[in-house]
PDB file of N, CA and C in Angstrom:
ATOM      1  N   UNK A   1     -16.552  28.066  68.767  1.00 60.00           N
ATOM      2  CA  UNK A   1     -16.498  27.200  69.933  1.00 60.00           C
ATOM      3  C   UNK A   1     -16.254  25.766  69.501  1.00 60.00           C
ATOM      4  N   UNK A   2     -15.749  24.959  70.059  1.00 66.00           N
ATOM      5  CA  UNK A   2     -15.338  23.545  69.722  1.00 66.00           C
ATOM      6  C   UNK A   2     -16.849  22.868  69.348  1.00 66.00           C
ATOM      7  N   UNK A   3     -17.868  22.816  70.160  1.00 70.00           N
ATOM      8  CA  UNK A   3     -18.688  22.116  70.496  1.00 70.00           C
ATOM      9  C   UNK A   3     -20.029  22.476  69.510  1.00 70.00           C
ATOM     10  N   UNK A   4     -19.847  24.217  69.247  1.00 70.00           N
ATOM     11  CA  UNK A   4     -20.774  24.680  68.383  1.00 70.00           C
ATOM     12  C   UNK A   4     -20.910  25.051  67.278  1.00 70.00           C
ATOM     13  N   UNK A   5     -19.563  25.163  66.939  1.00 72.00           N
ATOM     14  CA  UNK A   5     -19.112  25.355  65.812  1.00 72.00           C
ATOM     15  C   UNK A   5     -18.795  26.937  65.176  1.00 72.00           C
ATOM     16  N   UNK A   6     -19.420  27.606  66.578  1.00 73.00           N
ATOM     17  CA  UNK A   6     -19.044  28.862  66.139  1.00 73.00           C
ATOM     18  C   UNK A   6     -17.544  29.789  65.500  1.00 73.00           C
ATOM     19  N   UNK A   7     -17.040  30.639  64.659  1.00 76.00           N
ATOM     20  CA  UNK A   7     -16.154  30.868  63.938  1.00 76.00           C
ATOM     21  C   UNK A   7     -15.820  31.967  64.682  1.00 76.00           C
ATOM     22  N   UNK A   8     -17.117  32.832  65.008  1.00 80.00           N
ATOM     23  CA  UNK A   8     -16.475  34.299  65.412  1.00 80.00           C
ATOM     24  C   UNK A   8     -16.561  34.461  67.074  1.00 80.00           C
ATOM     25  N   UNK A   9     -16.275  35.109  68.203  1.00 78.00           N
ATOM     26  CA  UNK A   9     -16.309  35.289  69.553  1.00 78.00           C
ATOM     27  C   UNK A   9     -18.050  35.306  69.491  1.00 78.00           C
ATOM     28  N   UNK A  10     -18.494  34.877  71.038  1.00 78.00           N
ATOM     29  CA  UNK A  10     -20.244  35.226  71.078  1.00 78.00           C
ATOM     30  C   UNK A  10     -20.049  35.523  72.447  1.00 78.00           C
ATOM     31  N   UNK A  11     -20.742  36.879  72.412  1.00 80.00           N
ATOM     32  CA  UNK A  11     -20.805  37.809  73.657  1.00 80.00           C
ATOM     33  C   UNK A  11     -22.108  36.507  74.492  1.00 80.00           C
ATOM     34  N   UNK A  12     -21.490  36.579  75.870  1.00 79.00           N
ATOM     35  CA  UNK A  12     -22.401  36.034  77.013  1.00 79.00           C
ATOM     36  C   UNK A  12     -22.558  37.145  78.240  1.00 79.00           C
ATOM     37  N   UNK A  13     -24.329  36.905  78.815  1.00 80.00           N
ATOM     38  CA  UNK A  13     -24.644  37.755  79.760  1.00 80.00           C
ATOM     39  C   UNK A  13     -24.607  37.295  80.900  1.00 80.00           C
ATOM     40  N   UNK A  14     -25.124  37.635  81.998  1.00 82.00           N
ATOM     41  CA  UNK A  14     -25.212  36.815  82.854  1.00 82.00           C
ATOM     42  C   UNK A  14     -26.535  35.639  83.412  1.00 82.00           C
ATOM     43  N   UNK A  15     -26.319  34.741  83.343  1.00 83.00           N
ATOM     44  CA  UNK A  15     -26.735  33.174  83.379  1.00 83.00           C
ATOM     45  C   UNK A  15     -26.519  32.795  82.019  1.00 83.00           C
ATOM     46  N   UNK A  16     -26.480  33.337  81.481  1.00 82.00           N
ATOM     47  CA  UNK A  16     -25.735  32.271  79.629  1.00 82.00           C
ATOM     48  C   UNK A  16     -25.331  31.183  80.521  1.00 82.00           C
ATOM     49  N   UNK A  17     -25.400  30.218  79.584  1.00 80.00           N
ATOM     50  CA  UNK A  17     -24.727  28.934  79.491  1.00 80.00           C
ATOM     51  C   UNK A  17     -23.620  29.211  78.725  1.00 80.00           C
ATOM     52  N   UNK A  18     -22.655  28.622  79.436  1.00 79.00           N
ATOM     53  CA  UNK A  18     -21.314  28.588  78.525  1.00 79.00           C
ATOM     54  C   UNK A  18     -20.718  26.600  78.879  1.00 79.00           C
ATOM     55  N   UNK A  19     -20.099  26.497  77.805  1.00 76.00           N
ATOM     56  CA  UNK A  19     -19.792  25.266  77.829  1.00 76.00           C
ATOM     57  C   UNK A  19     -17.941  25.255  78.105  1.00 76.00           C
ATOM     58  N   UNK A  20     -17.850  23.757  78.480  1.00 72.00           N
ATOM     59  CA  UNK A  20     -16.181  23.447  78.151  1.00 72.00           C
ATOM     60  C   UNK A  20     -15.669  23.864  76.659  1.00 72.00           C
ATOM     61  N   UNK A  21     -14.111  24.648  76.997  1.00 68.00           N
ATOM     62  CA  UNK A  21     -13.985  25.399  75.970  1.00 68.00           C
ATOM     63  C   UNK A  21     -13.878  26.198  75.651  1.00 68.00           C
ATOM     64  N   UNK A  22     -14.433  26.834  76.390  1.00 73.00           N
ATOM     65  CA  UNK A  22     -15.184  28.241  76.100  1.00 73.00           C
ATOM     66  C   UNK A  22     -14.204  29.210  76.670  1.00 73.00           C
ATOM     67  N   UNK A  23     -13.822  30.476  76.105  1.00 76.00           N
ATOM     68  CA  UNK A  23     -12.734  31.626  75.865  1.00 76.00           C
ATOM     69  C   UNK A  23     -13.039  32.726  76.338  1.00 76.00           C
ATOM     70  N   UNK A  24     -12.369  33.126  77.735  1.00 77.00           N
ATOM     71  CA  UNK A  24     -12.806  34.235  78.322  1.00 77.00           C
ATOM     72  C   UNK A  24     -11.676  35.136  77.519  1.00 77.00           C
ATOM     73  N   UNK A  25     -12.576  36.320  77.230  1.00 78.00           N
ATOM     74  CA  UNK A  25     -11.967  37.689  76.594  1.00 78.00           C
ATOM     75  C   UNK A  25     -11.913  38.671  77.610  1.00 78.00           C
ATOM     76  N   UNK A  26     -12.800  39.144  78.197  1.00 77.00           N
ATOM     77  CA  UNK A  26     -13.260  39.979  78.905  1.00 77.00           C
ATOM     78  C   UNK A  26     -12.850  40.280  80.463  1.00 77.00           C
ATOM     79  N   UNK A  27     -12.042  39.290  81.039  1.00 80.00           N
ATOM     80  CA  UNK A  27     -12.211  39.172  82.737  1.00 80.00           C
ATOM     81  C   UNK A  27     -12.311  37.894  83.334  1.00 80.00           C
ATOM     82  N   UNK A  28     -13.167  38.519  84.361  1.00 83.00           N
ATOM     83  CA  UNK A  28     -13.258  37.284  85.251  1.00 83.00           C
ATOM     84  C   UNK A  28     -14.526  36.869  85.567  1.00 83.00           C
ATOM     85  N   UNK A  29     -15.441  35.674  85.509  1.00 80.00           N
ATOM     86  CA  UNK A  29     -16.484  35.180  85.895  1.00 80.00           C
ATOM     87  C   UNK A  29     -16.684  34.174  86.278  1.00 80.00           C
ATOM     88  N   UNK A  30     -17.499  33.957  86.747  1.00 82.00           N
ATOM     89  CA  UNK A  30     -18.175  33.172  87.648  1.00 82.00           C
ATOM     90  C   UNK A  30     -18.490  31.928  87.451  1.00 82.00           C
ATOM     91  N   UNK A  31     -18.820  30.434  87.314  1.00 80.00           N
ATOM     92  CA  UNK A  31     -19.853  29.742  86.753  1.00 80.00           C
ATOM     93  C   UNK A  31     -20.271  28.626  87.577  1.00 80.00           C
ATOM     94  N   UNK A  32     -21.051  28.051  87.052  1.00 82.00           N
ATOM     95  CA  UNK A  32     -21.553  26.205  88.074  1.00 82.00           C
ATOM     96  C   UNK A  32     -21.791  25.653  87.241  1.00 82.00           C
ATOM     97  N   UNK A  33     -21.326  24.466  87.171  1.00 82.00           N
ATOM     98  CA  UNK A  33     -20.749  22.887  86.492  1.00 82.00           C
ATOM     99  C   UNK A  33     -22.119  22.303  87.200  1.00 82.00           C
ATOM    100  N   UNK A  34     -22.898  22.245  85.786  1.00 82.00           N
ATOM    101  CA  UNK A  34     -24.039  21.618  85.613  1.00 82.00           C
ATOM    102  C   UNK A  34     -23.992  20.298  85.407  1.00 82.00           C
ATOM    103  N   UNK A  35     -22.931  19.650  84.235  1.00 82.00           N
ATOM    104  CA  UNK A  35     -22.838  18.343  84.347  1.00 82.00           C
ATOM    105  C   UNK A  35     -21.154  18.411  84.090  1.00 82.00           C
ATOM    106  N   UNK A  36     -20.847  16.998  84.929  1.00 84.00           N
ATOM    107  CA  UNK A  36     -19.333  16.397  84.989  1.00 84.00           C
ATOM    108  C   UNK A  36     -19.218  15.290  84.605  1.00 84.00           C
ATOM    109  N   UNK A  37     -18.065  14.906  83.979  1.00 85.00           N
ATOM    110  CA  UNK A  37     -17.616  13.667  84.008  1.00 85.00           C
ATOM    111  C   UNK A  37     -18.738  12.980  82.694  1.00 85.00           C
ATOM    112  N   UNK A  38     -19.180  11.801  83.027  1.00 85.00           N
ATOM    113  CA  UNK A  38     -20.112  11.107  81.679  1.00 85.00           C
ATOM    114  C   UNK A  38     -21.483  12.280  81.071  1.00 85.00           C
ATOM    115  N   UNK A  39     -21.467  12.862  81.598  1.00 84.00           N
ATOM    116  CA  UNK A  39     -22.709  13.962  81.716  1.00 84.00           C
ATOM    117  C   UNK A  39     -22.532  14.667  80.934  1.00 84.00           C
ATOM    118  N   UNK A  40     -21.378  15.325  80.653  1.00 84.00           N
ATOM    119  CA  UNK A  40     -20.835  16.142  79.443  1.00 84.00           C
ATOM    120  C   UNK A  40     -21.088  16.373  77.846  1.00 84.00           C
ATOM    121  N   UNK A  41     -21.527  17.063  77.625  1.00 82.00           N
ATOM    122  CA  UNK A  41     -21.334  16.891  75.750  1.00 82.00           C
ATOM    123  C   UNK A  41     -20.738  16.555  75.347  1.00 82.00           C
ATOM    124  N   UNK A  42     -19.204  16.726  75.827  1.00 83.00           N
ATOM    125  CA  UNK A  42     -17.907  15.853  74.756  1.00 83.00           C
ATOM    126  C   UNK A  42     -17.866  14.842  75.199  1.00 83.00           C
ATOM    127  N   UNK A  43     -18.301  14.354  76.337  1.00 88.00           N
ATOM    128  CA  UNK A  43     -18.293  12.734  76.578  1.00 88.00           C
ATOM    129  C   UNK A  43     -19.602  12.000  76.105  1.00 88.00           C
ATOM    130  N   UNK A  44     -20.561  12.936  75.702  1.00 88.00           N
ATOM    131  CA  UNK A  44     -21.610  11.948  75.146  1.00 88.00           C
ATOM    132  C   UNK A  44     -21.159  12.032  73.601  1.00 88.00           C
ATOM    133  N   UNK A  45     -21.010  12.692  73.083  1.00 88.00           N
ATOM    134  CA  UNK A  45     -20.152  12.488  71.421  1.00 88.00           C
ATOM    135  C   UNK A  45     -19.322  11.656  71.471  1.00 88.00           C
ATOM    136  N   UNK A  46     -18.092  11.592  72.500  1.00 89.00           N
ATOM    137  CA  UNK A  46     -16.983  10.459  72.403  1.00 89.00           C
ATOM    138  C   UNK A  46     -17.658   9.273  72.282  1.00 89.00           C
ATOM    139  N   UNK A  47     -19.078   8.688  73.280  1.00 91.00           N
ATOM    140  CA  UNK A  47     -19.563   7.547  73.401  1.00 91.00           C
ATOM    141  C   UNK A  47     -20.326   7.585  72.337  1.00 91.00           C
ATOM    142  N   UNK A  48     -20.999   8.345  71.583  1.00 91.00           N
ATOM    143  CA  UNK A  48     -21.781   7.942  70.215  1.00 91.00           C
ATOM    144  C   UNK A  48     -20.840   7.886  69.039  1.00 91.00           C
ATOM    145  N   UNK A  49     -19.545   8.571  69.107  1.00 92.00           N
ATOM    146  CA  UNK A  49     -18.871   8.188  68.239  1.00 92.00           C
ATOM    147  C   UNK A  49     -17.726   6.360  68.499  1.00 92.00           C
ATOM    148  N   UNK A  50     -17.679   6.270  69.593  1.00 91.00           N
ATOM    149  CA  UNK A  50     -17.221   4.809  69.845  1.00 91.00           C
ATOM    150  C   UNK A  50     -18.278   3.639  69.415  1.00 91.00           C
ATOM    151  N   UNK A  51     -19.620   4.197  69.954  1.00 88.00           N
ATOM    152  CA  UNK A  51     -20.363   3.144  69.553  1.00 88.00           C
ATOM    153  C   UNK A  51     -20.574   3.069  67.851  1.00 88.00           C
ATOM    154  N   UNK A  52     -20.400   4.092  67.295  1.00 86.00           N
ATOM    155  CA  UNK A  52     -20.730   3.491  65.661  1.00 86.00           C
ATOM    156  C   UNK A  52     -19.576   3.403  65.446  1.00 86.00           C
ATOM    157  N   UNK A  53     -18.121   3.497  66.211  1.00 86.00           N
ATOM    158  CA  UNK A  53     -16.735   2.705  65.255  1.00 86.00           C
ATOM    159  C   UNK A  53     -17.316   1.206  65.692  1.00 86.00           C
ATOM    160  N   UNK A  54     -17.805   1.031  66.660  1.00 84.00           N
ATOM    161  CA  UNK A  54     -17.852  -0.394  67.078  1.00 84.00           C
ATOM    162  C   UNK A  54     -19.147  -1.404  66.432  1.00 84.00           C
ATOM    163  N   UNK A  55     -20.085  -0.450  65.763  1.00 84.00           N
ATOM    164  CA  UNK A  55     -20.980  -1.476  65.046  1.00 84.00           C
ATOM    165  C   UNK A  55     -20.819  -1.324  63.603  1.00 84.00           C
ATOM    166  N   UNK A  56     -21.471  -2.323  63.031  1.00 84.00           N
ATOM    167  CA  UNK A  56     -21.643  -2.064  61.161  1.00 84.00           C
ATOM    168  C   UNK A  56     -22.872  -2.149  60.660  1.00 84.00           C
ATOM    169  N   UNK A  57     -23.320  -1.547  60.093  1.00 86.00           N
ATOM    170  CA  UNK A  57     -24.057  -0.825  58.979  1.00 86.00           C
ATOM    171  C   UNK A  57     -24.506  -2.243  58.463  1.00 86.00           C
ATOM    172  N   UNK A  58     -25.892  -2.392  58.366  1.00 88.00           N
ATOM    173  CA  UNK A  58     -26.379  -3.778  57.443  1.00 88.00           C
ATOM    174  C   UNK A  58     -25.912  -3.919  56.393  1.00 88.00           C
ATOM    175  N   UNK A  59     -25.586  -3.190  55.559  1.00 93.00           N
ATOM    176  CA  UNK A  59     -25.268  -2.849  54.162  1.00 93.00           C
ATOM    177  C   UNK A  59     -23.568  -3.854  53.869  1.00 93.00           C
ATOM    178  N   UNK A  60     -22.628  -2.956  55.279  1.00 90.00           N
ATOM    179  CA  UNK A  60     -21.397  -3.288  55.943  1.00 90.00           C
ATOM    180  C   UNK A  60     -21.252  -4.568  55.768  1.00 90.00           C
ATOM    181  N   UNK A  61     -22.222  -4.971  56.069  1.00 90.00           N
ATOM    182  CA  UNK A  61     -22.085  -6.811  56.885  1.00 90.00           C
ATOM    183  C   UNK A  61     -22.593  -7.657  55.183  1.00 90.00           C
ATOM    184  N   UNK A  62     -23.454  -7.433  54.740  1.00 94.00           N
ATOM    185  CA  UNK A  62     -23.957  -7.520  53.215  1.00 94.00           C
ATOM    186  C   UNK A  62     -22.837  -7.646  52.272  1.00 94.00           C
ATOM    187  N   UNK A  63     -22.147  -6.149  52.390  1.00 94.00           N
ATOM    188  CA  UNK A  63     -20.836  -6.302  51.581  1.00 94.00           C
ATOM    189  C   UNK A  63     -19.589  -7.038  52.109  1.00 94.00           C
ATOM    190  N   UNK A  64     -19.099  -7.460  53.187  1.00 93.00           N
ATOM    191  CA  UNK A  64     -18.562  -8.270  53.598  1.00 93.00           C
ATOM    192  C   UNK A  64     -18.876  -9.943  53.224  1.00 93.00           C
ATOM    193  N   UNK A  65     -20.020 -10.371  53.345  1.00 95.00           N
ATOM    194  CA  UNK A  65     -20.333 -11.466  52.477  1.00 95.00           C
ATOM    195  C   UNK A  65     -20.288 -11.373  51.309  1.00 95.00           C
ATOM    196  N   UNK A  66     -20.441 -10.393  50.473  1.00 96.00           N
ATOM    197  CA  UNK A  66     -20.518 -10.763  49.227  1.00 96.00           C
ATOM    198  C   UNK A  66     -18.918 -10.573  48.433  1.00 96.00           C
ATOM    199  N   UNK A  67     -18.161  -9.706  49.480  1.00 95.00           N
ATOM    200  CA  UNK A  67     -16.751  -9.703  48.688  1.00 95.00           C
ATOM    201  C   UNK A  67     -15.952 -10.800  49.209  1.00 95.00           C
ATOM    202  N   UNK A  68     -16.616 -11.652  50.631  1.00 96.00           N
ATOM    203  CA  UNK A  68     -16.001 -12.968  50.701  1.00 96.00           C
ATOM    204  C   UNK A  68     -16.062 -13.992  49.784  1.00 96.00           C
ATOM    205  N   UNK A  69     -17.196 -13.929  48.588  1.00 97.00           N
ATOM    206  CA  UNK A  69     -17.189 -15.057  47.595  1.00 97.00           C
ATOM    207  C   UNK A  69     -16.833 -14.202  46.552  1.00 97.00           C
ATOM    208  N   UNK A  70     -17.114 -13.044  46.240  1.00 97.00           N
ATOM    209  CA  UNK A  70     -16.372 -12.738  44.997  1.00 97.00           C
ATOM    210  C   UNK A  70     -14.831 -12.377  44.736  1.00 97.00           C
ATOM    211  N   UNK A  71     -14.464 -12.073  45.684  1.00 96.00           N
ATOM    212  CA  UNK A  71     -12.978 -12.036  45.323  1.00 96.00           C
ATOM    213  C   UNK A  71     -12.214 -13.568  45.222  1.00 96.00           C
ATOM    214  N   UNK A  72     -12.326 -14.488  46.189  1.00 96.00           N
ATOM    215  CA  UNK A  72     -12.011 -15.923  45.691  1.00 96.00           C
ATOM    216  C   UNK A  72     -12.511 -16.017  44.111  1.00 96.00           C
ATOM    217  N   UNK A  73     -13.600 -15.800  44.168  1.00 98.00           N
ATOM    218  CA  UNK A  73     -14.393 -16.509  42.527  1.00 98.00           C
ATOM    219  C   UNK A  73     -13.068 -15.777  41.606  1.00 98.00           C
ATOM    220  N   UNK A  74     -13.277 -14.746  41.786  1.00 98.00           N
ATOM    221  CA  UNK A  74     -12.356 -13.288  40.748  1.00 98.00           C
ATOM    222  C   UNK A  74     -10.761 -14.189  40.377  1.00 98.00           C
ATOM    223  N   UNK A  75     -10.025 -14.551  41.757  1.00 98.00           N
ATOM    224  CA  UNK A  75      -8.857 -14.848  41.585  1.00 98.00           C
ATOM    225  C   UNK A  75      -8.816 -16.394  41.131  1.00 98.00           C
ATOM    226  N   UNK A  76      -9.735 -17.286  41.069  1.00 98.00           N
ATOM    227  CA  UNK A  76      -9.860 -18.323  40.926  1.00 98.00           C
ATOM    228  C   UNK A  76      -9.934 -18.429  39.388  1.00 98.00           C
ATOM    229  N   UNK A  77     -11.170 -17.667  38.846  1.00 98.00           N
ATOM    230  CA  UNK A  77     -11.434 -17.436  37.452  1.00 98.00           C
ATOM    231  C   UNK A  77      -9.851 -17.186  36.916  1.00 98.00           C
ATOM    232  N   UNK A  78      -9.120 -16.127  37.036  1.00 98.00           N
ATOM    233  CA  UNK A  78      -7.958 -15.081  36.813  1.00 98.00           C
ATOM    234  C   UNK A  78      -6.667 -16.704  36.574  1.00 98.00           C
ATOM    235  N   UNK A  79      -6.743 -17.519  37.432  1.00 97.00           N
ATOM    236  CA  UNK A  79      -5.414 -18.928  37.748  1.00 97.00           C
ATOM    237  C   UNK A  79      -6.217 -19.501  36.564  1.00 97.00           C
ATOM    238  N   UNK A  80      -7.450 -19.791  36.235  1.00 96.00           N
ATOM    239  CA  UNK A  80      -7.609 -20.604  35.174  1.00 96.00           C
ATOM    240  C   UNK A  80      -7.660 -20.194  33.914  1.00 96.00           C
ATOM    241  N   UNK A  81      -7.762 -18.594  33.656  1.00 95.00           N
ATOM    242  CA  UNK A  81      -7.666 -18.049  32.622  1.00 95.00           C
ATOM    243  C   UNK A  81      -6.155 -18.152  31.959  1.00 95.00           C
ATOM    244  N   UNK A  82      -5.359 -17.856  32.902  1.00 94.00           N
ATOM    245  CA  UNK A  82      -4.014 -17.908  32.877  1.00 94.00           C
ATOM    246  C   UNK A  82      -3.685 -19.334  32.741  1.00 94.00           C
ATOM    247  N   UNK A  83      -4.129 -20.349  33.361  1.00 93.00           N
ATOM    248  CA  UNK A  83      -3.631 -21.825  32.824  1.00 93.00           C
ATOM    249  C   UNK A  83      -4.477 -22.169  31.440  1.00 93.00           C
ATOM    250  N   UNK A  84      -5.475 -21.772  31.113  1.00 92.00           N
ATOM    251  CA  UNK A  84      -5.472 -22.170  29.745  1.00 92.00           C
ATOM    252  C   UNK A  84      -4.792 -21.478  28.726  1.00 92.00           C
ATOM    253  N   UNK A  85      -4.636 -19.838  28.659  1.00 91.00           N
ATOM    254  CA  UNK A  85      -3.544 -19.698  28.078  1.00 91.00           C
ATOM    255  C   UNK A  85      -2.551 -20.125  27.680  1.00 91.00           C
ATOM    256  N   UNK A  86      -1.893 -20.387  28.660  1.00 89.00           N
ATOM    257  CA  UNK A  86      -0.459 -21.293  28.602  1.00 89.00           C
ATOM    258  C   UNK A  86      -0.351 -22.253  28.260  1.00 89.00           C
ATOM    259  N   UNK A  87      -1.131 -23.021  28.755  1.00 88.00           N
ATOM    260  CA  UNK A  87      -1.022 -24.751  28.367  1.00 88.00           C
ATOM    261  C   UNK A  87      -2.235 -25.044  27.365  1.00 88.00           C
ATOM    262  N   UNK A  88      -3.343 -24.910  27.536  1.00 86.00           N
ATOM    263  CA  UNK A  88      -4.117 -24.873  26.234  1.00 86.00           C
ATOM    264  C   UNK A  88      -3.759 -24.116  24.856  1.00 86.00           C
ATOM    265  N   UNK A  89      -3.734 -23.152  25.099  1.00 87.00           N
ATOM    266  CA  UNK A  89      -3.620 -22.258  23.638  1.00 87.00           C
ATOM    267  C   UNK A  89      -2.405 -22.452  23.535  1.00 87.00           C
ATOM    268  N   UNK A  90      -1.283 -22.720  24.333  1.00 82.00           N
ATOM    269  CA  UNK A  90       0.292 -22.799  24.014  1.00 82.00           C
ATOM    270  C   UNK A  90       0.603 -20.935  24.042  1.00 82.00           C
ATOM    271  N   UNK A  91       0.452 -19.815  24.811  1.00 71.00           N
ATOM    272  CA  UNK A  91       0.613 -18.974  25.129  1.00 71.00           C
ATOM    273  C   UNK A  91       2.226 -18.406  25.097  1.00 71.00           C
ATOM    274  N   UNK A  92       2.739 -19.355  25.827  1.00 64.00           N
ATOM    275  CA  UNK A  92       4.215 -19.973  26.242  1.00 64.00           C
ATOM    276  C   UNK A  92       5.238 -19.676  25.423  1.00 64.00           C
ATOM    277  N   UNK A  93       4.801 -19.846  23.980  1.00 70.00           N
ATOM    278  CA  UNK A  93       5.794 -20.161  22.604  1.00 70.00           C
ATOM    279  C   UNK A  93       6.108 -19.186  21.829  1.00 70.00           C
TER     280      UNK A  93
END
């Protein structure tokens, strides 16, 4: 099933719950739409999965500051390593 993860068919009786998705083999039955619209399982996953694309992780925000000063430092170090080479040590020649 999408939602359950099941692999193989799962026999239902009558009042089973069956969800959106779900694969009639057998015929024809019956059912009532318990929840619609925001109410849904796949719409409450869509909204818990929107809300953590939309926040960050303390850790997230931590490493974002800290690769804002180290990568300047990194490439900064890297221009002066490279200018003393050249012009100090005479690299050049």
């Amino acid at each position: 099933s999408m939602l359950t993860g099941e692999s193989l068919p799962v026999e239902k009786k009558n009042g089973d719950e069956v969800v959106g998705a779900t694969i009639n083999k057998l015929g024809t039955f019956r059912f009532k739409a318990t929840r619609v619209g925001r109410e849904t399982a796949l719409a409450q996953i869509i909204g818990i999965v929107e809300e953590a694309q939309g926040s960050k992780a303390p850790i997230q925000r931590f490493a974002d500051v800290v690769s804002g000063y180290f990568v300047p430092v990194v490439v900064g170090l890297a221009i002066l390593t490279f200018l003393a080479w050249y012009f100090v040590l005479d690299a050049g020649n």
